[in-house]
Coordinates of C-alpha atoms in Angstrom, one line a residue:
X792 CA 0.0 0.0 0.0
X793 CA 1.0 3.6 -0.4
X794 CA 1.4 3.8 3.4
X795 CA 4.5 1.6 3.2
X796 CA 6.3 4.1 0.9
X797 CA 5.2 7.4 2.4
X798 CA 5.2 6.6 6.1
X799 CA 8.2 4.4 6.8
X800 CA 8.6 2.7 10.2
X801 CA 12.3 3.0 10.7
X802 CA 12.6 1.2 14.1
X803 CA 10.8 -1.0 16.5
X804 CA 10.1 2.2 18.5
X805 CA 7.9 3.3 15.6
X806 CA 6.1 0.0 15.4
X807 CA 5.7 -0.1 19.2
X808 CA 4.3 3.5 19.1
X809 CA 1.7 2.4 16.6
X810 CA 0.6 -0.6 18.7
X811 CA -2.8 0.0 20.4
X812 CA -3.4 -2.5 23.2
X813 CA -7.0 -1.5 23.3
X814 CA -7.6 -2.6 19.7
X815 CA -10.0 -5.5 19.5
X816 CA -9.7 -8.2 16.9
X817 CA -12.3 -10.6 15.5
X818 CA -11.7 -14.1 16.7
X819 CA -13.3 -17.5 16.1
X820 CA -17.0 -17.2 15.4
X821 CA -16.5 -13.5 15.2
X822 CA -16.0 -13.3 18.9
X823 CA -14.2 -10.1 19.8
X824 CA -10.7 -10.6 21.2
X825 CA -9.0 -7.8 23.2
X826 CA -5.2 -7.5 23.8
X827 CA -5.8 -5.0 26.7
X828 CA -3.5 -5.8 29.6
X829 CA -1.3 -8.2 27.5
X830 CA 2.4 -7.6 27.1
X831 CA 5.1 -8.8 24.7
X832 CA 8.8 -9.1 25.7
X833 CA 10.6 -6.3 23.9
X834 CA 13.6 -8.6 22.9
X835 CA 11.2 -11.2 21.5
X836 CA 9.4 -8.5 19.6
X837 CA 12.7 -7.1 18.1
X838 CA 13.5 -10.7 17.0
X839 CA 10.1 -11.1 15.4
X840 CA 10.3 -7.7 13.7
X841 CA 13.8 -8.5 12.3
X842 CA 12.4 -11.8 11.0
X843 CA 9.3 -10.1 9.5
X844 CA 11.6 -7.6 7.6
X845 CA 14.0 -10.3 6.5
X846 CA 11.2 -12.6 5.1
X847 CA 9.9 -9.7 3.1
X848 CA 13.3 -8.7 1.7
X849 CA 13.3 -5.4 3.6
X850 CA 16.3 -3.8 5.2
X851 CA 16.4 -5.2 8.8
X852 CA 18.2 -2.1 10.3
X853 CA 15.9 0.5 8.9
X854 CA 12.7 -1.3 8.0
X855 CA 12.9 0.3 4.5
X856 CA 12.1 -1.5 1.3
X857 CA 15.2 -2.8 -0.6
X858 CA 15.6 -1.7 -4.2
X859 CA 16.4 -5.2 -5.3
X860 CA 13.2 -6.5 -3.6
X861 CA 11.0 -4.0 -5.4
X862 CA 12.7 -4.9 -8.7
X863 CA 12.2 -8.6 -8.1
X864 CA 8.5 -8.0 -7.5
X865 CA 8.2 -6.1 -10.8
X866 CA 8.0 -2.7 -9.1
X867 CA 11.1 -1.1 -10.6
X868 CA 8.9 1.6 -12.1
X869 CA 8.5 3.2 -8.6
X870 CA 12.0 2.8 -7.4
X871 CA 13.3 6.2 -8.6
X872 CA 10.4 8.1 -7.0
X873 CA 10.7 6.2 -3.7
X874 CA 14.4 6.6 -3.7
X875 CA 14.0 10.4 -4.1
X876 CA 11.9 10.4 -1.0
X877 CA 14.5 8.5 0.9
X878 CA 12.2 5.6 1.5
X879 CA 14.2 2.8 -0.1
X880 CA 17.5 1.1 0.8
X881 CA 19.7 0.9 -2.3

């Protein structure tokens, strides 16, 4: 989505800041599930975030898209514009 290119999350702090523990999710049978009061170990979260970035071909240190990943996905036409915005790791 456009959000990925115009609003980069450059660290786990950015991701953690976006996390809303009051957010409810639909569960089995459309039962509402709440994460309120739940916690996640920061080191485990960092490990999972690194794995998430790595699996998607993103730069693990910055969370930015990698140019070669966009090219591999057939998105080379947007690389120049995204690079000008500083939202891609070359």
